[in-house]
Amino acid sequence: MKDSTFRHQPLTRAIEAIVLAGGSDAREAKLVAENLVLANLLGHDSHGIGMIPRYIDALLEGGLVVNQHPKVQVDAGALLALDGCQGYGQVIGQEAMAMAIERTRQHGSCVMTLGRSHHLGRIGQWGEQAVAAGLVSIHFVNVISRAIVAPHGGADARFGTNPVCIAIPLPGEAPFVLDMATSAVAQGKIRVAHNKRAKVSREWLIDDHGNPTDDPRYGVVDPLGALRTFGVHKGYGLALACELLGGALSGGGTEHQGGDRSKKRVWNGMLAILIDPARIEKNGLFTTETAAFLAALRKSPVAPGFDKLRIAGDPERETRAKRERDGISVDDITWQEIRAAAAKVKLPVAKLEALAQG
């Protein structure tokens, strides 16, 4: 299977052109494109430009609405409840986090719920937005689209990949950013494997009869199976917490709502908790204890088969440096799907190709 390699700047302009052609204003198109290409740069191809075909289908179906902004449903100072209005999550997420960050600066903390946003993309980006402001953030997110993850002990799908993110600023170094699906793997990674005709771990997926399988088709085309939760019952427990906190508490709804499973829209609900460590630490204890712990952690000998000890966020930063240098590889099927999406919004494919090649 042929892959193409793109530099990230022209690739961003190409994706931006598709979003513009779909009716978004210039700011929205730029935010969406930058968010998706950044996901590719960081190694999360599942949340990168390969999402554009689904976004365009959702837009044409009406499940995604352009040029929306969060609407305040409840404003109680350090407590915010927001409605995402089915807008592009790359805009809704950025603006919702900006509101929560401002309230955290005022009050020392903020609890923010966000319902009915279209796909929020890589949740780590919202954690990174918080740590860039010097804040700690914790995120619980649910997914309403098509149930694709089986409960532990169940043989069919009942909920989404329901990500959790924890972001913590670290003194004198890059932040800790734990961003993970509660499924064994993100659904987009199954899509990427299917497009590349690659096998997957049998720990990730069950077939339509509930049996473990290494064939990614069961996560993409009928007859569908289901993803498995990570850590058996542990990931299952966290997934349910995301459904209850990100979905039910936010007012965005939970996956039981069902509906037409052929629809391409991906709606997210999120509970975000932000804390200003400077407002609660005494005598710089958070800073000194964090530095002391990390120094002790890194004294651990490197185990056989590993080249170094890493913390959450390090692999993404290393991948970004490599891909900024060498380019982003995109498989041929994904690129053909992106070309088809451009055609659906009347963007000439020749223009898309010219923009992508710079």
PDB file of N, CA and C in Angstrom, residues 167-216:
ATOM      1  N   ALA A 167      -3.698  16.627  32.806  1.00  0.00           N
ATOM      2  CA  ALA A 167      -2.556  17.457  32.395  1.00  0.00           C
ATOM      3  C   ALA A 167      -2.042  18.238  33.594  1.00  0.00           C
ATOM      4  N   ILE A 168      -0.723  18.196  33.798  1.00  0.00           N
ATOM      5  CA  ILE A 168      -0.109  18.821  34.976  1.00  0.00           C
ATOM      6  C   ILE A 168       1.135  19.587  34.538  1.00  0.00           C
ATOM      7  N   PRO A 169       1.209  20.897  34.849  1.00  0.00           N
ATOM      8  CA  PRO A 169       2.433  21.634  34.534  1.00  0.00           C
ATOM      9  C   PRO A 169       3.581  21.169  35.427  1.00  0.00           C
ATOM     10  N   LEU A 170       4.765  21.048  34.856  1.00  0.00           N
ATOM     11  CA  LEU A 170       5.935  20.599  35.605  1.00  0.00           C
ATOM     12  C   LEU A 170       6.975  21.699  35.631  1.00  0.00           C
ATOM     13  N   PRO A 171       7.633  21.916  36.766  1.00  0.00           N
ATOM     14  CA  PRO A 171       8.602  23.009  36.875  1.00  0.00           C
ATOM     15  C   PRO A 171       9.820  22.788  35.992  1.00  0.00           C
ATOM     16  N   GLY A 172      10.090  23.736  35.124  1.00  0.00           N
ATOM     17  CA  GLY A 172      11.309  23.714  34.335  1.00  0.00           C
ATOM     18  C   GLY A 172      11.338  22.711  33.204  1.00  0.00           C
ATOM     19  N   GLU A 173      10.208  22.092  32.872  1.00  0.00           N
ATOM     20  CA  GLU A 173      10.209  21.126  31.780  1.00  0.00           C
ATOM     21  C   GLU A 173       8.826  21.024  31.156  1.00  0.00           C
ATOM     22  N   ALA A 174       8.728  20.243  30.097  1.00  0.00           N
ATOM     23  CA  ALA A 174       7.461  20.061  29.405  1.00  0.00           C
ATOM     24  C   ALA A 174       6.460  19.368  30.327  1.00  0.00           C
ATOM     25  N   PRO A 175       5.167  19.609  30.124  1.00  0.00           N
ATOM     26  CA  PRO A 175       4.157  19.104  31.058  1.00  0.00           C
ATOM     27  C   PRO A 175       3.905  17.613  30.963  1.00  0.00           C
ATOM     28  N   PHE A 176       3.318  17.095  32.014  1.00  0.00           N
ATOM     29  CA  PHE A 176       2.761  15.744  32.037  1.00  0.00           C
ATOM     30  C   PHE A 176       1.389  15.821  31.385  1.00  0.00           C
ATOM     31  N   VAL A 177       1.170  15.060  30.300  1.00  0.00           N
ATOM     32  CA  VAL A 177      -0.125  15.052  29.622  1.00  0.00           C
ATOM     33  C   VAL A 177      -0.513  13.599  29.348  1.00  0.00           C
ATOM     34  N   LEU A 178      -1.358  13.075  30.220  1.00  0.00           N
ATOM     35  CA  LEU A 178      -1.888  11.728  30.042  1.00  0.00           C
ATOM     36  C   LEU A 178      -3.202  11.843  29.287  1.00  0.00           C
ATOM     37  N   ASP A 179      -3.252  11.301  28.088  1.00  0.00           N
ATOM     38  CA  ASP A 179      -4.427  11.408  27.223  1.00  0.00           C
ATOM     39  C   ASP A 179      -4.689  10.020  26.663  1.00  0.00           C
ATOM     40  N   MET A 180      -5.779   9.402  27.101  1.00  0.00           N
ATOM     41  CA  MET A 180      -5.975   8.001  26.710  1.00  0.00           C
ATOM     42  C   MET A 180      -7.445   7.681  26.536  1.00  0.00           C
ATOM     43  N   ALA A 181      -7.721   6.816  25.586  1.00  0.00           N
ATOM     44  CA  ALA A 181      -9.045   6.232  25.475  1.00  0.00           C
ATOM     45  C   ALA A 181      -9.199   5.187  26.572  1.00  0.00           C
ATOM     46  N   THR A 182     -10.441   4.973  27.016  1.00  0.00           N
ATOM     47  CA  THR A 182     -10.685   3.894  27.975  1.00  0.00           C
ATOM     48  C   THR A 182     -10.863   2.560  27.262  1.00  0.00           C
ATOM     49  N   SER A 183     -10.992   2.599  25.943  1.00  0.00           N
ATOM     50  CA  SER A 183     -10.915   1.366  25.158  1.00  0.00           C
ATOM     51  C   SER A 183      -9.444   0.957  25.062  1.00  0.00           C
ATOM     52  N   ALA A 184      -9.222  -0.281  24.659  1.00  0.00           N
ATOM     53  CA  ALA A 184      -7.843  -0.770  24.558  1.00  0.00           C
ATOM     54  C   ALA A 184      -7.042   0.032  23.545  1.00  0.00           C
ATOM     55  N   VAL A 185      -7.747   0.642  22.584  1.00  0.00           N
ATOM     56  CA  VAL A 185      -7.104   1.443  21.549  1.00  0.00           C
ATOM     57  C   VAL A 185      -8.153   2.406  21.016  1.00  0.00           C
ATOM     58  N   ALA A 186      -7.735   3.545  20.495  1.00  0.00           N
ATOM     59  CA  ALA A 186      -8.677   4.476  19.881  1.00  0.00           C
ATOM     60  C   ALA A 186      -9.275   3.850  18.621  1.00  0.00           C
ATOM     61  N   GLN A 187     -10.563   4.122  18.374  1.00  0.00           N
ATOM     62  CA  GLN A 187     -11.223   3.536  17.207  1.00  0.00           C
ATOM     63  C   GLN A 187     -10.519   3.937  15.917  1.00  0.00           C
ATOM     64  N   GLY A 188      -9.985   5.180  15.886  1.00  0.00           N
ATOM     65  CA  GLY A 188      -9.298   5.639  14.685  1.00  0.00           C
ATOM     66  C   GLY A 188      -8.077   4.801  14.346  1.00  0.00           C
ATOM     67  N   LYS A 189      -7.454   4.209  15.349  1.00  0.00           N
ATOM     68  CA  LYS A 189      -6.287   3.352  15.082  1.00  0.00           C
ATOM     69  C   LYS A 189      -6.718   2.066  14.378  1.00  0.00           C
ATOM     70  N   ILE A 190      -7.930   1.602  14.673  1.00  0.00           N
ATOM     71  CA  ILE A 190      -8.468   0.450  13.955  1.00  0.00           C
ATOM     72  C   ILE A 190      -8.739   0.836  12.501  1.00  0.00           C
ATOM     73  N   ARG A 191      -9.290   2.051  12.293  1.00  0.00           N
ATOM     74  CA  ARG A 191      -9.529   2.534  10.929  1.00  0.00           C
ATOM     75  C   ARG A 191      -8.229   2.626  10.149  1.00  0.00           C
ATOM     76  N   VAL A 192      -7.181   3.170  10.789  1.00  0.00           N
ATOM     77  CA  VAL A 192      -5.886   3.298  10.122  1.00  0.00           C
ATOM     78  C   VAL A 192      -5.341   1.915   9.765  1.00  0.00           C
ATOM     79  N   ALA A 193      -5.435   0.965  10.686  1.00  0.00           N
ATOM     80  CA  ALA A 193      -4.958  -0.397  10.418  1.00  0.00           C
ATOM     81  C   ALA A 193      -5.749  -1.035   9.278  1.00  0.00           C
ATOM     82  N   HIS A 194      -7.045  -0.811   9.247  1.00  0.00           N
ATOM     83  CA  HIS A 194      -7.882  -1.357   8.174  1.00  0.00           C
ATOM     84  C   HIS A 194      -7.472  -0.775   6.827  1.00  0.00           C
ATOM     85  N   ASN A 195      -7.231   0.542   6.799  1.00  0.00           N
ATOM     86  CA  ASN A 195      -6.814   1.178   5.549  1.00  0.00           C
ATOM     87  C   ASN A 195      -5.461   0.666   5.073  1.00  0.00           C
ATOM     88  N   LYS A 196      -4.611   0.327   6.019  1.00  0.00           N
ATOM     89  CA  LYS A 196      -3.275  -0.170   5.675  1.00  0.00           C
ATOM     90  C   LYS A 196      -3.242  -1.685   5.493  1.00  0.00           C
ATOM     91  N   ARG A 197      -4.411  -2.332   5.668  1.00  0.00           N
ATOM     92  CA  ARG A 197      -4.518  -3.789   5.560  1.00  0.00           C
ATOM     93  C   ARG A 197      -3.587  -4.491   6.548  1.00  0.00           C
ATOM     94  N   ALA A 198      -3.512  -3.932   7.759  1.00  0.00           N
ATOM     95  CA  ALA A 198      -2.632  -4.479   8.790  1.00  0.00           C
ATOM     96  C   ALA A 198      -3.455  -5.217   9.845  1.00  0.00           C
ATOM     97  N   LYS A 199      -2.837  -6.178  10.521  1.00  0.00           N
ATOM     98  CA  LYS A 199      -3.472  -6.876  11.629  1.00  0.00           C
ATOM     99  C   LYS A 199      -3.359  -6.028  12.904  1.00  0.00           C
ATOM    100  N   VAL A 200      -4.213  -6.316  13.881  1.00  0.00           N
ATOM    101  CA  VAL A 200      -4.158  -5.624  15.165  1.00  0.00           C
ATOM    102  C   VAL A 200      -4.047  -6.650  16.284  1.00  0.00           C
ATOM    103  N   SER A 201      -3.774  -6.173  17.484  1.00  0.00           N
ATOM    104  CA  SER A 201      -3.684  -7.067  18.634  1.00  0.00           C
ATOM    105  C   SER A 201      -5.046  -7.689  18.949  1.00  0.00           C
ATOM    106  N   ARG A 202      -5.049  -8.951  19.286  1.00  0.00           N
ATOM    107  CA  ARG A 202      -6.291  -9.617  19.688  1.00  0.00           C
ATOM    108  C   ARG A 202      -6.791  -9.103  21.039  1.00  0.00           C
ATOM    109  N   GLU A 203      -5.950  -8.347  21.739  1.00  0.00           N
ATOM    110  CA  GLU A 203      -6.382  -7.726  22.994  1.00  0.00           C
ATOM    111  C   GLU A 203      -7.256  -6.499  22.740  1.00  0.00           C
ATOM    112  N   TRP A 204      -7.312  -6.042  21.502  1.00  0.00           N
ATOM    113  CA  TRP A 204      -8.021  -4.801  21.187  1.00  0.00           C
ATOM    114  C   TRP A 204      -9.465  -4.996  20.759  1.00  0.00           C
ATOM    115  N   LEU A 205      -9.798  -6.148  20.161  1.00  0.00           N
ATOM    116  CA  LEU A 205     -11.013  -6.220  19.370  1.00  0.00           C
ATOM    117  C   LEU A 205     -11.679  -7.589  19.514  1.00  0.00           C
ATOM    118  N   ILE A 206     -13.033  -7.582  19.481  1.00  0.00           N
ATOM    119  CA  ILE A 206     -13.781  -8.828  19.372  1.00  0.00           C
ATOM    120  C   ILE A 206     -14.598  -8.801  18.076  1.00  0.00           C
ATOM    121  N   ASP A 207     -14.918  -9.980  17.547  1.00  0.00           N
ATOM    122  CA  ASP A 207     -15.698 -10.048  16.315  1.00  0.00           C
ATOM    123  C   ASP A 207     -17.192  -9.993  16.623  1.00  0.00           C
ATOM    124  N   ASP A 208     -18.029 -10.227  15.630  1.00  0.00           N
ATOM    125  CA  ASP A 208     -19.468 -10.080  15.805  1.00  0.00           C
ATOM    126  C   ASP A 208     -20.085 -11.202  16.647  1.00  0.00           C
ATOM    127  N   HIS A 209     -19.270 -12.178  17.043  1.00  0.00           N
ATOM    128  CA  HIS A 209     -19.742 -13.223  17.950  1.00  0.00           C
ATOM    129  C   HIS A 209     -19.124 -13.088  19.344  1.00  0.00           C
ATOM    130  N   GLY A 210     -18.337 -12.031  19.560  1.00  0.00           N
ATOM    131  CA  GLY A 210     -17.736 -11.810  20.874  1.00  0.00           C
ATOM    132  C   GLY A 210     -16.391 -12.459  21.074  1.00  0.00           C
ATOM    133  N   ASN A 211     -15.802 -13.005  20.006  1.00  0.00           N
ATOM    134  CA  ASN A 211     -14.505 -13.676  20.121  1.00  0.00           C
ATOM    135  C   ASN A 211     -13.364 -12.714  19.797  1.00  0.00           C
ATOM    136  N   PRO A 212     -12.233 -12.812  20.501  1.00  0.00           N
ATOM    137  CA  PRO A 212     -11.085 -11.961  20.175  1.00  0.00           C
ATOM    138  C   PRO A 212     -10.652 -12.152  18.726  1.00  0.00           C
ATOM    139  N   THR A 213     -10.261 -11.060  18.058  1.00  0.00           N
ATOM    140  CA  THR A 213      -9.842 -11.130  16.651  1.00  0.00           C
ATOM    141  C   THR A 213      -8.724 -10.136  16.395  1.00  0.00           C
ATOM    142  N   ASP A 214      -7.900 -10.436  15.379  1.00  0.00           N
ATOM    143  CA  ASP A 214      -6.845  -9.503  14.974  1.00  0.00           C
ATOM    144  C   ASP A 214      -7.191  -8.813  13.657  1.00  0.00           C
ATOM    145  N   ASP A 215      -8.418  -8.983  13.180  1.00  0.00           N
ATOM    146  CA  ASP A 215      -8.849  -8.415  11.899  1.00  0.00           C
ATOM    147  C   ASP A 215      -9.558  -7.080  12.130  1.00  0.00           C
ATOM    148  N   PRO A 216      -8.949  -5.954  11.714  1.00  0.00           N
ATOM    149  CA  PRO A 216      -9.538  -4.644  12.008  1.00  0.00           C
ATOM    150  C   PRO A 216     -10.868  -4.384  11.303  1.00  0.00           C
TER     151      PRO A 216
END
